[in-house]
Short mmCIF file of C-alpha atoms in Angstrom, two decimals:
data_model
loop_
_atom_site.label_atom_id
_atom_site.label_comp_id
_atom_site.label_asym_id
_atom_site.label_seq_id
_atom_site.Cartn_x
_atom_site.Cartn_y
_atom_site.Cartn_z
CA UNK A 143 140.52 137.51 68.89
CA UNK A 144 139.75 139.31 65.71
CA UNK A 145 136.84 138.48 64.01
CA UNK A 146 136.92 137.43 59.94
CA UNK A 147 134.36 139.85 58.94
CA UNK A 148 134.60 137.86 55.76
CA UNK A 149 133.89 134.69 57.00
CA UNK A 150 131.11 132.53 55.71
CA UNK A 151 129.77 131.52 58.90
CA UNK A 152 126.27 133.14 59.40
CA UNK A 153 126.91 133.13 63.65
CA UNK A 154 129.57 135.11 63.06
CA UNK A 155 128.34 136.90 60.91
CA UNK A 156 125.47 137.93 63.29
CA UNK A 157 127.13 138.72 66.43
CA UNK A 158 129.80 140.80 64.49
CA UNK A 159 129.86 144.61 65.47
CA UNK A 160 127.94 146.67 62.99
CA UNK A 161 130.58 148.66 60.21
CA UNK A 162 131.10 152.11 61.17
CA UNK A 163 130.17 151.86 64.54
CA UNK A 164 130.91 154.77 66.46
CA UNK A 165 132.02 154.97 70.11
CA UNK A 166 128.88 156.05 71.87
CA UNK A 167 127.34 152.93 69.60
CA UNK A 168 129.75 150.23 70.67
CA UNK A 169 129.39 151.65 74.44
CA UNK A 170 125.58 151.00 74.22
CA UNK A 171 126.24 147.34 72.10
CA UNK A 172 128.61 146.57 75.05
CA UNK A 173 126.22 147.73 78.03
CA UNK A 174 123.14 145.45 76.09
CA UNK A 175 125.45 142.43 76.11
CA UNK A 176 126.64 142.64 79.37
CA UNK A 177 123.02 142.81 80.47
CA UNK A 178 122.25 140.07 78.54
CA UNK A 179 124.78 138.03 80.22
CA UNK A 180 123.73 139.08 83.52
CA UNK A 181 120.13 137.70 83.05
CA UNK A 182 121.19 134.40 81.36
CA UNK A 183 123.70 133.62 84.49
CA UNK A 184 120.36 134.24 86.53
CA UNK A 185 118.43 132.12 84.82
CA UNK A 186 121.04 129.51 84.99
CA UNK A 187 121.31 129.95 88.90
CA UNK A 188 117.93 129.85 88.97
CA UNK A 189 117.77 126.66 87.44
CA UNK A 190 120.75 125.24 89.70
CA UNK A 191 118.72 126.61 92.67
CA UNK A 192 115.63 124.87 91.72
CA UNK A 193 117.03 121.52 90.72
CA UNK A 194 118.91 121.46 94.37
CA UNK A 195 115.58 122.62 96.05
CA UNK A 196 114.13 119.46 94.37
CA UNK A 197 116.52 117.66 95.65
CA UNK A 198 116.14 118.55 99.32
CA UNK A 199 112.50 119.02 99.19
CA UNK A 200 110.55 115.84 100.83
CA UNK A 201 108.20 113.36 98.65
CA UNK A 202 104.69 113.67 98.77
CA UNK A 203 103.27 110.94 100.26
CA UNK A 204 99.92 109.49 98.92
CA UNK A 205 97.93 106.69 100.94
CA UNK A 206 95.44 104.72 98.95
CA UNK A 207 92.60 103.41 100.43
CA UNK A 208 89.51 101.25 100.03
CA UNK A 209 88.00 97.81 100.00
CA UNK A 210 89.65 94.81 98.36
CA UNK A 211 89.12 94.74 94.16
CA UNK A 212 88.34 98.24 94.76
CA UNK A 213 90.81 99.68 92.00
CA UNK A 214 93.87 100.95 94.55
CA UNK A 215 96.82 99.08 92.23
CA UNK A 216 95.19 100.05 89.31
CA UNK A 217 95.46 103.62 90.13
CA UNK A 218 98.94 103.23 91.06
CA UNK A 219 99.92 101.48 87.99
CA UNK A 220 98.01 104.77 86.31
CA UNK A 221 100.46 106.96 87.97
CA UNK A 222 103.36 105.17 86.76
CA UNK A 223 102.28 104.96 83.58
CA UNK A 224 101.86 108.96 83.54
CA UNK A 225 104.86 110.24 85.89
CA UNK A 226 107.41 107.49 85.73
CA UNK A 227 106.82 105.73 81.84
CA UNK A 228 110.35 104.32 81.73
CA UNK A 229 110.08 103.12 84.82
CA UNK A 230 106.30 100.98 83.84
CA UNK A 231 108.01 99.86 80.73
CA UNK A 232 110.68 98.04 82.32
CA UNK A 233 108.70 96.40 84.56
CA UNK A 234 105.91 95.30 81.97
CA UNK A 235 107.47 91.95 80.46
CA UNK A 236 107.48 90.67 84.28
CA UNK A 237 103.68 91.12 84.45
CA UNK A 238 102.97 88.08 81.81
CA UNK A 239 103.03 85.14 84.23
CA UNK A 240 100.40 87.40 86.29
CA UNK A 241 98.05 87.93 83.15
CA UNK A 242 98.32 84.02 81.94
CA UNK A 243 97.23 83.22 85.89
CA UNK A 244 94.26 85.66 85.36
CA UNK A 245 93.71 83.90 82.12
CA UNK A 246 93.47 80.11 83.25
CA UNK A 247 91.72 81.58 86.52
CA UNK A 248 89.03 82.55 84.48
CA UNK A 249 88.71 79.33 82.45
CA UNK A 250 89.00 77.11 85.75
CA UNK A 251 86.13 79.21 87.52
CA UNK A 252 83.91 78.10 84.26
CA UNK A 253 84.90 74.72 84.37
CA UNK A 254 84.10 74.74 87.83
CA UNK A 255 80.53 75.83 86.97
CA UNK A 256 80.63 73.04 84.18
CA UNK A 257 81.56 70.23 86.33
CA UNK A 258 78.58 70.93 88.30
CA UNK A 259 76.68 70.53 85.77
CA UNK A 260 77.56 67.09 85.16
CA UNK A 261 75.66 64.16 86.62
CA UNK A 262 77.32 62.30 89.22
CA UNK A 263 77.69 59.35 86.96
CA UNK A 264 80.32 61.40 84.85
CA UNK A 265 82.68 61.37 87.72
CA UNK A 266 82.22 57.68 89.24
CA UNK A 267 82.96 54.17 88.02
CA UNK A 268 80.94 51.28 88.84
CA UNK A 269 82.08 50.93 91.72
CA UNK A 270 81.20 54.46 92.64
CA UNK A 271 84.70 55.49 92.46
CA UNK A 272 86.20 58.84 91.49
CA UNK A 273 87.44 58.80 87.89
CA UNK A 274 90.45 60.73 86.29
CA UNK A 275 92.04 60.76 83.53
CA UNK A 276 96.12 59.80 84.13
CA UNK A 277 97.36 63.48 84.86
CA UNK A 278 94.52 65.59 84.68
CA UNK A 279 92.42 67.14 87.28
CA UNK A 280 88.77 67.14 86.65
CA UNK A 281 87.04 68.19 89.83
CA UNK A 282 86.68 71.66 90.81
CA UNK A 283 89.59 73.57 91.59
CA UNK A 284 87.78 75.53 94.07
CA UNK A 285 86.96 73.34 97.24
CA UNK A 286 85.14 76.17 98.77
CA UNK A 287 81.45 75.87 96.75
CA UNK A 288 78.42 77.08 98.19
CA UNK A 289 76.35 73.94 98.83
CA UNK A 290 73.44 75.62 98.38
CA UNK A 291 74.01 76.67 95.55
CA UNK A 292 75.53 73.58 94.48
CA UNK A 293 72.24 71.66 95.29
CA UNK A 294 70.39 74.47 93.30
CA UNK A 295 68.67 73.21 89.87
CA UNK A 296 68.35 75.84 87.15
CA UNK A 297 64.67 76.64 85.44
CA UNK A 298 64.92 75.86 81.88
CA UNK A 299 67.58 72.77 82.11
CA UNK A 300 65.36 70.00 82.60
CA UNK A 301 68.82 67.97 82.38
CA UNK A 302 72.69 68.12 81.63
CA UNK A 303 72.76 70.66 78.66
CA UNK A 304 76.43 69.46 77.92
CA UNK A 305 77.43 67.10 75.15
CA UNK A 306 80.01 64.56 74.86
CA UNK A 307 81.88 67.58 73.07
CA UNK A 308 81.53 69.39 76.24
CA UNK A 309 82.98 66.91 77.99
CA UNK A 310 86.43 66.08 75.33
CA UNK A 311 86.88 69.90 75.59
CA UNK A 312 86.39 69.96 79.27
CA UNK A 313 88.95 66.77 79.66
CA UNK A 314 91.66 68.91 76.78
CA UNK A 315 91.89 71.95 79.04
CA UNK A 316 92.14 69.82 82.49
CA UNK A 317 95.98 70.57 82.28
CA UNK A 318 95.48 74.05 83.62
CA UNK A 319 94.31 72.99 86.46
CA UNK A 320 98.29 72.51 87.43
CA UNK A 321 99.11 75.36 85.69
CA UNK A 322 97.36 77.85 87.90
CA UNK A 323 98.41 75.53 90.72
CA UNK A 324 102.24 76.34 89.24
CA UNK A 325 101.77 79.69 88.81
CA UNK A 326 100.35 80.72 92.02
CA UNK A 327 103.26 78.87 93.96
CA UNK A 328 105.66 80.80 91.43
CA UNK A 329 104.26 84.56 92.39
CA UNK A 330 103.68 83.58 96.01
CA UNK A 331 101.13 84.70 98.37
CA UNK A 332 99.29 87.26 96.55
CA UNK A 333 98.16 85.38 93.92
CA UNK A 334 96.26 83.63 96.19
CA UNK A 335 92.50 85.20 96.50
CA UNK A 336 91.85 83.66 100.00
CA UNK A 337 90.19 84.58 102.63
CA UNK A 338 88.10 83.97 106.16
CA UNK A 339 84.89 85.00 106.90
CA UNK A 340 83.89 85.99 109.71
CA UNK A 341 82.21 88.93 111.80
CA UNK A 342 84.90 92.17 111.50
CA UNK A 343 84.65 96.09 111.55
CA UNK A 344 84.88 97.95 108.70
CA UNK A 345 87.61 100.25 109.93
CA UNK A 346 89.68 97.80 112.46
CA UNK A 347 91.44 100.62 113.90
CA UNK A 348 88.55 102.16 115.59
CA UNK A 349 88.42 99.11 117.63
CA UNK A 350 91.53 98.12 118.76
CA UNK A 351 94.99 100.04 119.74
CA UNK A 352 98.06 101.52 117.79
CA UNK A 353 99.21 98.42 115.69
CA UNK A 354 103.18 98.27 113.99
CA UNK A 355 103.17 98.65 110.31
CA UNK A 356 102.80 95.86 108.33
CA UNK A 357 105.74 94.67 105.92
CA UNK A 358 106.12 97.37 103.14
CA UNK A 359 107.53 96.11 99.67
CA UNK A 360 108.71 98.29 96.45
CA UNK A 361 107.06 97.89 93.42
CA UNK A 362 110.21 95.76 92.20
CA UNK A 363 111.16 93.65 94.59
CA UNK A 364 109.84 89.98 95.27
CA UNK A 365 107.59 88.22 91.99
CA UNK A 366 108.67 90.86 89.74
CA UNK A 367 112.24 90.46 90.46
CA UNK A 368 111.88 86.61 89.85
CA UNK A 369 110.11 87.22 86.51
CA UNK A 370 112.75 89.83 85.75
CA UNK A 371 115.62 86.62 85.41
CA UNK A 372 113.02 85.15 82.60
CA UNK A 373 114.36 85.33 79.33
CA UNK A 374 111.34 87.01 78.34
CA UNK A 375 112.08 90.04 80.16
CA UNK A 376 115.85 89.65 79.83
CA UNK A 377 115.47 92.21 76.74
CA UNK A 378 114.90 94.94 78.78
CA UNK A 379 117.24 97.13 80.68
CA UNK A 380 115.65 96.67 84.39
CA UNK A 381 115.90 92.87 84.05
CA UNK A 382 119.13 93.25 83.16
CA UNK A 383 119.90 95.50 86.18
CA UNK A 384 117.97 93.15 88.38
CA UNK A 385 120.27 90.54 87.48
CA UNK A 386 123.36 92.33 88.34
CA UNK A 387 122.26 93.02 91.58
CA UNK A 388 121.17 89.35 92.06
CA UNK A 389 124.96 88.50 90.74
CA UNK A 390 126.33 90.76 93.97
CA UNK A 391 123.96 89.52 96.03
CA UNK A 392 125.15 85.98 95.63
CA UNK A 393 128.55 87.10 95.50
CA UNK A 394 128.66 89.07 99.07
CA UNK A 395 126.45 85.80 100.31
CA UNK A 396 129.40 83.50 98.97
CA UNK A 397 132.17 85.68 100.29
CA UNK A 398 130.61 85.36 103.49
CA UNK A 399 130.18 81.89 103.32
CA UNK A 400 133.74 81.24 102.47
CA UNK A 401 134.81 83.10 105.63
CA UNK A 402 132.53 80.96 108.25
CA UNK A 403 133.80 77.81 105.90
CA UNK A 404 137.45 79.06 107.16
CA UNK A 405 136.80 79.39 110.31
CA UNK A 406 134.08 76.58 111.06
CA UNK A 407 135.67 73.59 108.52
CA UNK A 408 132.71 73.77 106.44
CA UNK A 409 131.49 74.07 102.60
CA UNK A 410 128.35 75.37 102.63
CA UNK A 411 129.21 77.90 100.24
CA UNK A 412 128.95 75.36 97.10
CA UNK A 413 125.98 73.80 98.74
CA UNK A 414 124.24 77.29 98.60
CA UNK A 415 125.20 78.19 95.52
CA UNK A 416 124.16 75.35 93.84
CA UNK A 417 120.90 75.52 95.72
CA UNK A 418 119.86 78.80 94.54
CA UNK A 419 121.07 78.17 90.61
CA UNK A 420 118.63 75.15 90.53
CA UNK A 421 116.10 76.90 91.85
CA UNK A 422 115.93 79.61 89.62
CA UNK A 423 116.28 77.02 86.81
CA UNK A 424 113.42 75.08 88.14
CA UNK A 425 111.23 78.12 88.62
CA UNK A 426 112.06 79.28 85.01
CA UNK A 427 111.31 76.04 83.57
CA UNK A 428 108.11 75.84 85.01
CA UNK A 429 107.02 79.08 84.22
CA UNK A 430 107.59 78.88 80.27
CA UNK A 431 106.28 75.45 80.10
CA UNK A 432 103.01 76.83 81.81
CA UNK A 433 103.41 79.29 79.20
CA UNK A 434 103.73 76.40 76.64
CA UNK A 435 100.52 74.37 77.98
CA UNK A 436 99.06 77.65 77.57
CA UNK A 437 99.55 78.58 74.42
CA UNK A 438 98.52 74.39 73.48
CA UNK A 439 95.06 75.17 74.74
CA UNK A 440 94.71 78.82 73.45
CA UNK A 441 91.56 77.63 70.73
CA UNK A 442 90.43 75.17 73.40
CA UNK A 443 89.99 77.93 75.79
CA UNK A 444 88.46 80.53 73.36
CA UNK A 445 85.56 77.78 72.08
CA UNK A 446 84.84 77.53 76.00
CA UNK A 447 83.97 81.00 76.51
CA UNK A 448 82.42 81.56 72.90
CA UNK A 449 80.39 78.61 73.25
CA UNK A 450 76.23 79.32 73.85
CA UNK A 451 75.92 76.38 75.96
CA UNK A 452 78.22 77.54 78.19
CA UNK A 453 77.30 80.96 78.31
CA UNK A 454 73.87 80.09 79.00
CA UNK A 455 74.52 78.29 82.04
CA UNK A 456 77.04 81.05 83.23
CA UNK A 457 73.57 83.45 82.71
CA UNK A 458 71.38 81.07 85.02
CA UNK A 459 74.09 81.43 87.61
CA UNK A 460 73.98 85.01 87.21
CA UNK A 461 77.87 84.76 86.08
CA UNK A 462 79.81 87.63 84.41
CA UNK A 463 83.46 87.12 84.60
CA UNK A 464 83.93 89.55 82.05
CA UNK A 465 82.79 92.11 84.96
CA UNK A 466 85.32 90.72 86.99
CA UNK A 467 89.13 91.95 87.74
CA UNK A 468 91.95 90.37 85.50
CA UNK A 469 89.65 89.08 83.02
CA UNK A 470 91.81 88.57 79.59
CA UNK A 471 89.33 85.45 77.75
CA UNK A 472 88.17 87.92 75.16
CA UNK A 473 91.44 88.60 74.15
CA UNK A 474 93.07 84.86 74.83
CA UNK A 475 94.41 84.16 71.14
CA UNK A 476 96.53 87.46 72.09
CA UNK A 477 97.53 86.31 75.05
CA UNK A 478 98.36 82.90 74.88
CA UNK A 479 100.21 83.27 72.14
CA UNK A 480 103.77 81.70 72.39
CA UNK A 481 106.08 85.30 72.31
CA UNK A 482 103.40 87.19 73.68
CA UNK A 483 104.20 90.12 75.75
CA UNK A 484 101.79 92.60 77.87
CA UNK A 485 101.07 96.00 76.52
CA UNK A 486 99.96 99.00 78.76
CA UNK A 487 96.76 98.20 79.05
CA UNK A 488 97.05 94.57 79.79
CA UNK A 489 99.12 95.35 82.96
CA UNK A 490 96.81 98.36 83.97
CA UNK A 491 94.00 95.20 83.71
CA UNK A 492 95.94 92.40 85.42
CA UNK A 493 94.80 91.04 89.04
CA UNK A 494 97.54 90.47 91.56
CA UNK A 495 95.75 91.01 95.27
CA UNK A 496 97.47 93.56 97.35
CA UNK A 497 99.41 92.10 100.73
CA UNK A 498 99.98 93.96 103.53
CA UNK A 499 101.37 97.72 102.49
CA UNK A 500 103.26 98.03 99.07
CA UNK A 501 105.46 101.35 98.75
CA UNK A 502 105.88 102.32 95.45
CA UNK A 503 108.69 105.24 94.55
CA UNK A 504 107.79 107.39 91.68
CA UNK A 505 110.23 109.98 90.30
CA UNK A 506 108.28 112.24 88.15
CA UNK A 507 110.63 111.88 84.54
CA UNK A 508 109.32 114.47 82.72
CA UNK A 509 108.09 118.23 82.75
CA UNK A 510 108.38 121.18 85.52
CA UNK A 511 108.20 118.59 88.34
CA UNK A 512 110.84 116.12 87.12
CA UNK A 513 113.04 114.78 89.51
CA UNK A 514 110.55 115.01 92.20
CA UNK A 515 109.50 111.93 94.18
CA UNK A 516 106.22 110.63 94.98
CA UNK A 517 105.67 108.00 97.80
CA UNK A 518 102.48 106.12 96.97
CA UNK A 519 101.23 103.36 99.58
CA UNK A 520 99.01 100.68 98.02
CA UNK A 521 97.43 99.01 101.09
CA UNK A 522 95.36 95.44 101.32
CA UNK A 523 91.79 96.43 102.03
CA UNK A 524 90.39 92.84 102.38
CA UNK A 525 88.47 92.06 105.79
CA UNK A 526 90.29 88.76 106.47
CA UNK A 527 90.96 87.36 109.85
CA UNK A 528 94.18 86.14 110.95
CA UNK A 529 94.13 82.43 113.25
CA UNK A 530 93.59 84.88 116.46
CA UNK A 531 90.54 86.46 114.69
CA UNK A 532 92.09 89.87 113.93
CA UNK A 533 91.59 91.63 110.89
CA UNK A 534 95.04 91.88 109.33
CA UNK A 535 94.68 93.99 106.45
CA UNK A 536 92.58 97.21 107.32
CA UNK A 537 94.80 97.25 110.63
CA UNK A 538 97.29 98.42 108.73
CA UNK A 539 96.11 101.37 107.44
CA UNK A 540 96.35 103.28 110.72
CA UNK A 541 100.28 103.90 111.28
CA UNK A 542 100.45 105.74 107.70
CA UNK A 543 98.01 108.46 108.52
CA UNK A 544 100.28 110.19 111.08
CA UNK A 545 102.38 111.05 108.05
CA UNK A 546 100.75 111.43 104.85
CA UNK A 547 99.87 114.28 102.23
CA UNK A 548 96.64 113.06 100.77
CA UNK A 549 94.38 110.21 100.92
CA UNK A 550 92.87 108.86 97.57
CA UNK A 551 89.85 106.78 98.30
CA UNK A 552 88.63 104.31 96.15
CA UNK A 553 84.94 102.98 96.10
CA UNK A 554 83.53 101.09 93.54
CA UNK A 555 80.13 101.96 92.83
CA UNK A 556 79.09 99.14 90.53
CA UNK A 557 78.73 96.97 93.55
CA UNK A 558 75.61 98.31 95.00
CA UNK A 559 74.04 94.47 94.42
CA UNK A 560 77.26 92.51 95.68
CA UNK A 561 78.25 90.65 98.67
CA UNK A 562 81.84 90.61 100.31
CA UNK A 563 83.70 87.59 99.39
CA UNK A 564 84.97 87.98 103.18
CA UNK A 565 81.82 88.28 104.63
CA UNK A 566 78.53 87.10 102.49
CA UNK A 567 76.46 89.53 105.37
CA UNK A 568 78.04 92.57 103.91
CA UNK A 569 77.22 94.64 101.02
CA UNK A 570 80.16 95.88 99.34
CA UNK A 571 78.65 99.46 98.64
CA UNK A 572 77.41 99.67 102.72
CA UNK A 573 81.23 98.65 103.42
CA UNK A 574 82.73 101.53 101.51
CA UNK A 575 80.15 103.61 103.20
CA UNK A 576 81.34 102.77 106.45
CA UNK A 577 84.97 102.91 105.50
CA UNK A 578 84.42 106.06 104.16
CA UNK A 579 82.71 107.12 107.24
CA UNK A 580 85.45 105.72 109.51
CA UNK A 581 88.64 107.57 107.72
CA UNK A 582 86.68 111.07 107.61
CA UNK A 583 85.80 110.95 110.85
CA UNK A 584 89.70 109.86 112.07
CA UNK A 585 90.78 112.66 113.98
CA UNK A 586 94.51 112.10 112.64
CA UNK A 587 93.71 113.00 109.03
CA UNK A 588 91.55 116.22 110.15
CA UNK A 589 93.55 118.17 107.40
CA UNK A 590 94.72 115.45 105.31
CA UNK A 591 93.08 115.67 101.51
CA UNK A 592 90.50 113.11 101.09
CA UNK A 593 90.00 112.88 97.71
CA UNK A 594 86.95 110.20 96.94
CA UNK A 595 86.88 108.49 93.56
CA UNK A 596 83.73 106.77 92.76
CA UNK A 597 85.11 103.86 90.44
CA UNK A 598 84.10 101.18 87.57
CA UNK A 599 81.95 103.83 86.73
CA UNK A 600 81.72 101.53 82.88
CA UNK A 601 80.79 98.16 84.96
CA UNK A 602 77.82 100.76 86.76
CA UNK A 603 76.70 101.50 83.25
CA UNK A 604 76.46 98.20 81.85
CA UNK A 605 74.76 97.05 84.48
CA UNK A 606 72.10 99.42 84.70
CA UNK A 607 72.24 98.66 81.15
CA UNK A 608 70.99 94.85 81.64
CA UNK A 609 68.43 96.10 84.02
CA UNK A 610 69.59 95.80 87.25
CA UNK A 611 67.42 98.62 89.27
CA UNK A 612 69.16 100.64 92.18
CA UNK A 613 65.91 100.46 94.17
CA UNK A 614 65.67 96.88 94.68
CA UNK A 615 69.09 96.96 96.69
CA UNK A 616 68.93 100.65 98.25
CA UNK A 617 65.25 101.27 98.71
CA UNK A 618 66.30 105.28 99.51
CA UNK A 619 67.26 105.82 95.94
CA UNK A 620 63.20 105.67 95.36
CA UNK A 621 61.86 106.81 91.74
CA UNK A 622 64.82 108.32 90.49
CA UNK A 623 66.04 107.64 86.79
CA UNK A 624 68.01 104.38 86.71
CA UNK A 625 70.84 105.54 84.76
CA UNK A 626 74.58 106.36 84.93
CA UNK A 627 74.17 109.98 85.74
CA UNK A 628 71.27 109.97 88.46
CA UNK A 629 72.61 106.99 90.11
CA UNK A 630 75.94 108.45 90.42
CA UNK A 631 74.78 111.41 91.63
CA UNK A 632 72.96 109.63 94.12
CA UNK A 633 75.69 107.70 95.62
CA UNK A 634 77.97 110.92 95.91
CA UNK A 635 75.97 112.61 97.74
CA UNK A 636 75.63 109.92 100.23
CA UNK A 637 79.80 110.17 100.33
CA UNK A 638 79.50 113.98 100.45
CA UNK A 639 76.93 113.83 103.13
CA UNK A 640 79.23 111.47 105.84
CA UNK A 641 82.50 113.61 105.23
CA UNK A 642 80.46 116.90 105.98
CA UNK A 643 78.42 115.03 108.97
CA UNK A 644 81.41 112.82 110.17
CA UNK A 645 84.89 115.32 109.47
CA UNK A 646 86.40 116.59 113.00
CA UNK A 647 86.81 120.04 111.05
CA UNK A 648 84.88 121.13 107.96
CA UNK A 649 86.81 119.74 105.00
CA UNK A 650 86.15 120.51 101.13
CA UNK A 651 84.52 117.56 99.30
CA UNK A 652 86.48 116.31 96.47
CA UNK A 653 85.41 113.37 93.98
CA UNK A 654 85.46 112.25 90.78
CA UNK A 655 84.13 109.58 88.72
CA UNK A 656 86.61 107.20 87.73
CA UNK A 657 87.17 103.89 84.97
CA UNK A 658 90.54 102.80 86.40
CA UNK A 659 90.96 100.50 83.70
CA UNK A 660 90.49 103.23 81.30
CA UNK A 661 94.15 104.50 81.31
CA UNK A 662 93.72 107.68 78.83
CA UNK A 663 90.58 109.14 80.64
CA UNK A 664 92.20 107.92 84.24
CA UNK A 665 95.45 109.79 83.13
CA UNK A 666 93.85 112.66 82.80
CA UNK A 667 91.97 112.60 86.73
CA UNK A 668 95.91 111.62 87.84
CA UNK A 669 97.22 114.70 86.64
CA UNK A 670 94.27 116.87 87.81
CA UNK A 671 94.82 114.90 91.49
CA UNK A 672 98.62 115.58 91.17
CA UNK A 673 98.85 119.07 90.43
CA UNK A 674 96.07 119.76 93.31
CA UNK A 675 97.69 118.05 95.90
CA UNK A 676 101.09 119.73 94.98
CA UNK A 677 99.78 122.77 94.98
CA UNK A 678 97.21 122.64 97.43
CA UNK A 679 94.39 124.07 95.45
CA UNK A 680 92.50 120.64 94.08
CA UNK A 681 89.13 121.21 92.63
CA UNK A 682 86.70 118.65 92.25
CA UNK A 683 85.16 117.39 89.46
CA UNK A 684 82.05 118.00 88.23
CA UNK A 685 80.15 115.55 87.38
CA UNK A 686 77.85 115.79 84.34
#
C-alpha cells in the first residue's frame, strides 16, 4: 500500500517513514517495528493465558462464623457491594419488603411494651371479657413475655403514664399487627426469630459425629426470586431475568404435565398453572397492600417513636431498639413513603435471619481480579434446638470445615452485658469466646486462615459513653479505663490468648475492629482481607 504523505490524517503522518530515509535507516526502523509487534503479541498472549487460567482456577471459599446477630450476613453484603456491585444493585429492590418488616417489627415491639403499661381495665369490658376493636389487634403480638418482667413495677411511675392520646395512637397503629404477620408469611421461615431455649454446647460439632450438610441456597433464590416479580422490582434487569426464568420453568412444567395428561387422561395442567398464577397475584397484592398501610401509618409511627413518655417507658426497661439489628424508625418517613426504593445502606442494615447455610457466589467485576469467583458460606449461628433437643444451626458448620480457604469469625464485642436470646443463662460475649475456642482447637482447621472481626464497635462506644462499666460484668477487666481503646484491646487480648493456647499448631493471629453497617470503613477492611487471603500474606490490623 502506498501512503499518501500529503494526507491530513495525523496518524498516517506519524507512522510514515521519514523523508530521505537511507537503506540502513529503513532496516533499523523495520527491526524496531518488528520487535514492538513481538512484544505486543506477547502481552496479548499473556492476557489470554491469564484469562484462561482464571477460568480454570478454583474459586476461593470463605466461611463466615459467629453467633446469631454477629454481623455475618451484613459482611456478605459488604463483599457484594465492594466486588459485585452490579449484582448488588440488581437485588436491591427485593429488600424493600424485608426493610418494611424490620420497621413494623420495631413499632410492634414498642406497642407490646406499652400494652403492658396499660391497666387491665383498658383491655376488658364490664363482663371481664377482652375488648377488641373490629379489624384491629390490641394485645401484644409476642406471646412469649417474661412474666417476672411483666409483673415488675417501674420506679418513678406511680400510675400508668399513658394518656388517652397514647391509647388512640396505639389503636391507629393496630393494623401493623396484620402487616407483620403477612410479611412474615410471605418472606418465610427466615423472617421469624423463633428460638428454643435450653442447654446446648457452644460448639455442638464437638459433642456429636459428622452430620450431613444442611440445605444451601444461593442469594438469588427463595424470597428474592418471589419479590423479583413485584412491580417495584420490575424496573431492574435482574428481575426481568427472574421472570423469564420463571416463565421457562412453568413452560417446562406445563409440558411435563401435558404429557402426563395425555397418558393418564387427566387435566392437572390447567389447574396447576392457574393456581400458580393466582398465588403470585395474591402474594404481590398482599405485599403492596402492606406497603400502603405502612405509608398510611408513617406519621403515627414517627409520633410513637419521638414521644417523650414512650421513650421514658423504654428507658425504664433499659430497652434501646435503635441499637438492635434492622432498625429503621429514625428513617420512618423515608422508608414508609410510597414509591420507596432501598438505598445501599438500607440493604446493609436490613435484618433477615440466616437459615441453615446460604451460599453466595460473588464474581469479581472489576480490577485485576475481574472474573475471579468467591464462594462465601453464611451460616446460621443460633444455639437453637429441634424437637429432639439437638442443635440444628451450629451443627451445620462442621461439614464445611474440610474444604475452605479461610474463615472470618465475627464476635460482637458490644454485647458484654447481654444474654443469648436462645439461652438466658449464657452471656453473649462468653458464648463468642467459647465458640472461638472451639474453632481454634478444631484440628481440621489447623491450616485454615482464621480472621477475627471484633464487630459492632459503634454500639460498644455508645454503650461505654452511657456509663456502662465493663468491670461490672467482667471483673477481670479491673481498673482499666472504661473507653473504646482499652476495652477493645482487652477483648482482643482474650481472643488472642485463646488462639495461642488452643490452636493445634502455631498460627498467626489476625484481628480487625469493625462496624459492619459502616459500608465505607468495612469496604477497606474487606479489601485488606480479600487481598491477604488471596495472596496468603494477610496482616493483622493495627489497633489504635
